[in-house]
């Protein structure tokens, strides 16, 4: 199995807009469960502690590295990334690892 963890820092925006963007990212990405081959689990964490330096985190699990590669180009994932994530993010960090 493979873990795919992403941390995002959002662009500058009002607190209300930030909450809306975070909710859209969460709904969009978590809505992919059951729609992408090899995606075992997916969760977006939007409410970090005050000590956090990122705005939200994707925690996803795939059957293997090939499934992760398929996810990255899957049209459903690409649509969520292009519509709900990329337009609003200033910084992205990724860590993929085997479990």
C-alpha atoms as an extended CHARMM CRD file, in Angstrom:
* protein
*
        99  EXT
         1         1  UNK       CA              0.0000000000        0.0000000000        0.0000000000  PROA      1               0.0000000000
         2         2  UNK       CA              1.0430000000        3.5930000000       -0.6090000000  PROA      2               0.0000000000
         3         3  UNK       CA              0.2500000000        6.7490000000        1.3560000000  PROA      3               0.0000000000
         4         4  UNK       CA             -0.1170000000       10.0520000000       -0.5140000000  PROA      4               0.0000000000
         5         5  UNK       CA             -0.0740000000       13.0440000000        1.8440000000  PROA      5               0.0000000000
         6         6  UNK       CA             -0.3850000000       16.6440000000        0.6720000000  PROA      6               0.0000000000
         7         7  UNK       CA             -0.1620000000       19.8460000000        2.7160000000  PROA      7               0.0000000000
         8         8  UNK       CA             -1.5230000000       23.0490000000        1.1770000000  PROA      8               0.0000000000
         9         9  UNK       CA             -1.1930000000       26.6710000000        2.1370000000  PROA      9               0.0000000000
        10        10  UNK       CA             -3.9480000000       28.7370000000        0.5870000000  PROA      10              0.0000000000
        11        11  UNK       CA             -3.5610000000       32.1140000000       -1.0750000000  PROA      11              0.0000000000
        12        12  UNK       CA             -4.4530000000       35.2320000000        0.9000000000  PROA      12              0.0000000000
        13        13  UNK       CA             -8.2390000000       35.5550000000        1.2260000000  PROA      13              0.0000000000
        14        14  UNK       CA            -10.8780000000       36.4720000000        3.7910000000  PROA      14              0.0000000000
        15        15  UNK       CA            -11.6340000000       34.0280000000        6.5850000000  PROA      15              0.0000000000
        16        16  UNK       CA            -15.0950000000       33.3700000000        5.1680000000  PROA      16              0.0000000000
        17        17  UNK       CA            -13.7290000000       32.6650000000        1.6890000000  PROA      17              0.0000000000
        18        18  UNK       CA            -11.0120000000       30.4170000000        3.1520000000  PROA      18              0.0000000000
        19        19  UNK       CA            -13.6220000000       28.3120000000        4.9700000000  PROA      19              0.0000000000
        20        20  UNK       CA            -15.6260000000       28.0000000000        1.7390000000  PROA      20              0.0000000000
        21        21  UNK       CA            -12.5650000000       26.9950000000       -0.2890000000  PROA      21              0.0000000000
        22        22  UNK       CA            -11.5150000000       24.4230000000        2.3230000000  PROA      22              0.0000000000
        23        23  UNK       CA            -15.0330000000       22.9310000000        2.3460000000  PROA      23              0.0000000000
        24        24  UNK       CA            -15.0100000000       22.7160000000       -1.4630000000  PROA      24              0.0000000000
        25        25  UNK       CA            -11.6300000000       20.9860000000       -1.5290000000  PROA      25              0.0000000000
        26        26  UNK       CA            -12.7450000000       18.5240000000        1.1550000000  PROA      26              0.0000000000
        27        27  UNK       CA            -16.0200000000       17.6940000000       -0.6080000000  PROA      27              0.0000000000
        28        28  UNK       CA            -14.3710000000       17.4040000000       -4.0050000000  PROA      28              0.0000000000
        29        29  UNK       CA            -11.5030000000       15.1510000000       -3.0020000000  PROA      29              0.0000000000
        30        30  UNK       CA            -13.4250000000       12.9840000000       -0.5310000000  PROA      30              0.0000000000
        31        31  UNK       CA            -16.0950000000       12.5850000000       -3.2210000000  PROA      31              0.0000000000
        32        32  UNK       CA            -13.5700000000       10.6350000000       -5.2890000000  PROA      32              0.0000000000
        33        33  UNK       CA            -13.7800000000        7.6370000000       -2.9450000000  PROA      33              0.0000000000
        34        34  UNK       CA            -15.2230000000        4.6830000000       -4.8250000000  PROA      34              0.0000000000
        35        35  UNK       CA            -14.6830000000        6.3930000000       -8.1950000000  PROA      35              0.0000000000
        36        36  UNK       CA            -10.9670000000        5.8260000000       -8.7750000000  PROA      36              0.0000000000
        37        37  UNK       CA             -9.4510000000        2.3370000000       -9.1520000000  PROA      37              0.0000000000
        38        38  UNK       CA             -6.9650000000        1.5090000000       -6.3980000000  PROA      38              0.0000000000
        39        39  UNK       CA             -7.9910000000        4.3860000000       -4.0970000000  PROA      39              0.0000000000
        40        40  UNK       CA             -8.4640000000        2.7140000000       -0.7150000000  PROA      40              0.0000000000
        41        41  UNK       CA             -9.1560000000        5.7220000000        1.5120000000  PROA      41              0.0000000000
        42        42  UNK       CA             -9.1370000000        9.5030000000        1.2680000000  PROA      42              0.0000000000
        43        43  UNK       CA             -9.6530000000       12.2290000000        3.8700000000  PROA      43              0.0000000000
        44        44  UNK       CA             -9.0690000000       15.9720000000        3.8840000000  PROA      44              0.0000000000
        45        45  UNK       CA             -8.3260000000       17.6050000000        7.2360000000  PROA      45              0.0000000000
        46        46  UNK       CA             -9.3090000000       21.2770000000        7.2850000000  PROA      46              0.0000000000
        47        47  UNK       CA             -9.1390000000       22.3360000000       10.9300000000  PROA      47              0.0000000000
        48        48  UNK       CA             -5.5720000000       22.2750000000       12.1990000000  PROA      48              0.0000000000
        49        49  UNK       CA             -4.4300000000       23.5590000000       15.5550000000  PROA      49              0.0000000000
        50        50  UNK       CA             -3.1880000000       27.1370000000       15.8930000000  PROA      50              0.0000000000
        51        51  UNK       CA              0.3940000000       25.8130000000       15.7600000000  PROA      51              0.0000000000
        52        52  UNK       CA             -0.1240000000       24.5510000000       12.1720000000  PROA      52              0.0000000000
        53        53  UNK       CA              1.7780000000       26.1060000000        9.2850000000  PROA      53              0.0000000000
        54        54  UNK       CA             -0.4880000000       24.6780000000        6.5510000000  PROA      54              0.0000000000
        55        55  UNK       CA             -4.1890000000       25.2740000000        5.9360000000  PROA      55              0.0000000000
        56        56  UNK       CA             -5.2770000000       21.7480000000        5.0600000000  PROA      56              0.0000000000
        57        57  UNK       CA             -4.0290000000       18.2090000000        4.4870000000  PROA      57              0.0000000000
        58        58  UNK       CA             -4.9320000000       15.3650000000        2.1640000000  PROA      58              0.0000000000
        59        59  UNK       CA             -4.3740000000       11.9000000000        3.6410000000  PROA      59              0.0000000000
        60        60  UNK       CA             -4.9620000000        9.1940000000        1.0520000000  PROA      60              0.0000000000
        61        61  UNK       CA             -4.1300000000        5.5130000000        0.6920000000  PROA      61              0.0000000000
        62        62  UNK       CA             -3.6860000000        3.5500000000       -2.5250000000  PROA      62              0.0000000000
        63        63  UNK       CA             -3.2960000000       -0.1520000000       -3.2480000000  PROA      63              0.0000000000
        64        64  UNK       CA              0.1220000000        0.4520000000       -4.8360000000  PROA      64              0.0000000000
        65        65  UNK       CA              2.2960000000        3.0080000000       -6.6370000000  PROA      65              0.0000000000
        66        66  UNK       CA              0.6180000000        2.2480000000       -9.9700000000  PROA      66              0.0000000000
        67        67  UNK       CA             -2.7910000000        3.1300000000       -8.4960000000  PROA      67              0.0000000000
        68        68  UNK       CA             -1.3610000000        6.4430000000       -7.2620000000  PROA      68              0.0000000000
        69        69  UNK       CA             -0.0570000000        7.1620000000      -10.7800000000  PROA      69              0.0000000000
        70        70  UNK       CA             -3.4980000000        6.3820000000      -12.1960000000  PROA      70              0.0000000000
        71        71  UNK       CA             -5.1470000000        8.7130000000       -9.6800000000  PROA      71              0.0000000000
        72        72  UNK       CA             -2.8810000000       11.5770000000      -10.6830000000  PROA      72              0.0000000000
        73        73  UNK       CA             -4.1800000000       11.5080000000      -14.2740000000  PROA      73              0.0000000000
        74        74  UNK       CA             -7.7270000000       10.2800000000      -13.6460000000  PROA      74              0.0000000000
        75        75  UNK       CA            -10.1560000000       12.8180000000      -15.1870000000  PROA      75              0.0000000000
        76        76  UNK       CA            -12.2860000000       12.9740000000      -12.0090000000  PROA      76              0.0000000000
        77        77  UNK       CA             -9.2390000000       13.8440000000       -9.8900000000  PROA      77              0.0000000000
        78        78  UNK       CA             -7.8570000000       16.2870000000      -12.4720000000  PROA      78              0.0000000000
        79        79  UNK       CA            -11.2190000000       18.1120000000      -12.5520000000  PROA      79              0.0000000000
        80        80  UNK       CA            -11.2580000000       18.5290000000       -8.7530000000  PROA      80              0.0000000000
        81        81  UNK       CA             -7.6180000000       19.6260000000       -8.7200000000  PROA      81              0.0000000000
        82        82  UNK       CA             -8.1150000000       22.1630000000      -11.5230000000  PROA      82              0.0000000000
        83        83  UNK       CA            -11.4120000000       23.5770000000      -10.2480000000  PROA      83              0.0000000000
        84        84  UNK       CA            -11.2290000000       23.3960000000       -6.4580000000  PROA      84              0.0000000000
        85        85  UNK       CA             -7.5650000000       23.1530000000       -5.4420000000  PROA      85              0.0000000000
        86        86  UNK       CA             -5.0130000000       24.7350000000       -7.7820000000  PROA      86              0.0000000000
        87        87  UNK       CA             -6.7180000000       28.1400000000       -8.2310000000  PROA      87              0.0000000000
        88        88  UNK       CA             -6.6280000000       28.7390000000       -4.4610000000  PROA      88              0.0000000000
        89        89  UNK       CA             -3.2800000000       27.3110000000       -3.3280000000  PROA      89              0.0000000000
        90        90  UNK       CA             -0.0790000000       29.2490000000       -2.7870000000  PROA      90              0.0000000000
        91        91  UNK       CA              2.0950000000       26.3090000000       -1.6920000000  PROA      91              0.0000000000
        92        92  UNK       CA              1.8950000000       22.5120000000       -1.9190000000  PROA      92              0.0000000000
        93        93  UNK       CA              4.0680000000       19.8790000000       -0.2490000000  PROA      93              0.0000000000
        94        94  UNK       CA              3.7570000000       16.1720000000       -0.9740000000  PROA      94              0.0000000000
        95        95  UNK       CA              5.0510000000       13.0140000000        0.6820000000  PROA      95              0.0000000000
        96        96  UNK       CA              4.3800000000        9.5880000000       -0.8540000000  PROA      96              0.0000000000
        97        97  UNK       CA              5.5410000000        6.4780000000        0.9820000000  PROA      97              0.0000000000
        98        98  UNK       CA              4.9220000000        2.7460000000        1.2740000000  PROA      98              0.0000000000
        99        99  UNK       CA              3.0940000000        1.3390000000        4.2810000000  PROA      99              0.0000000000
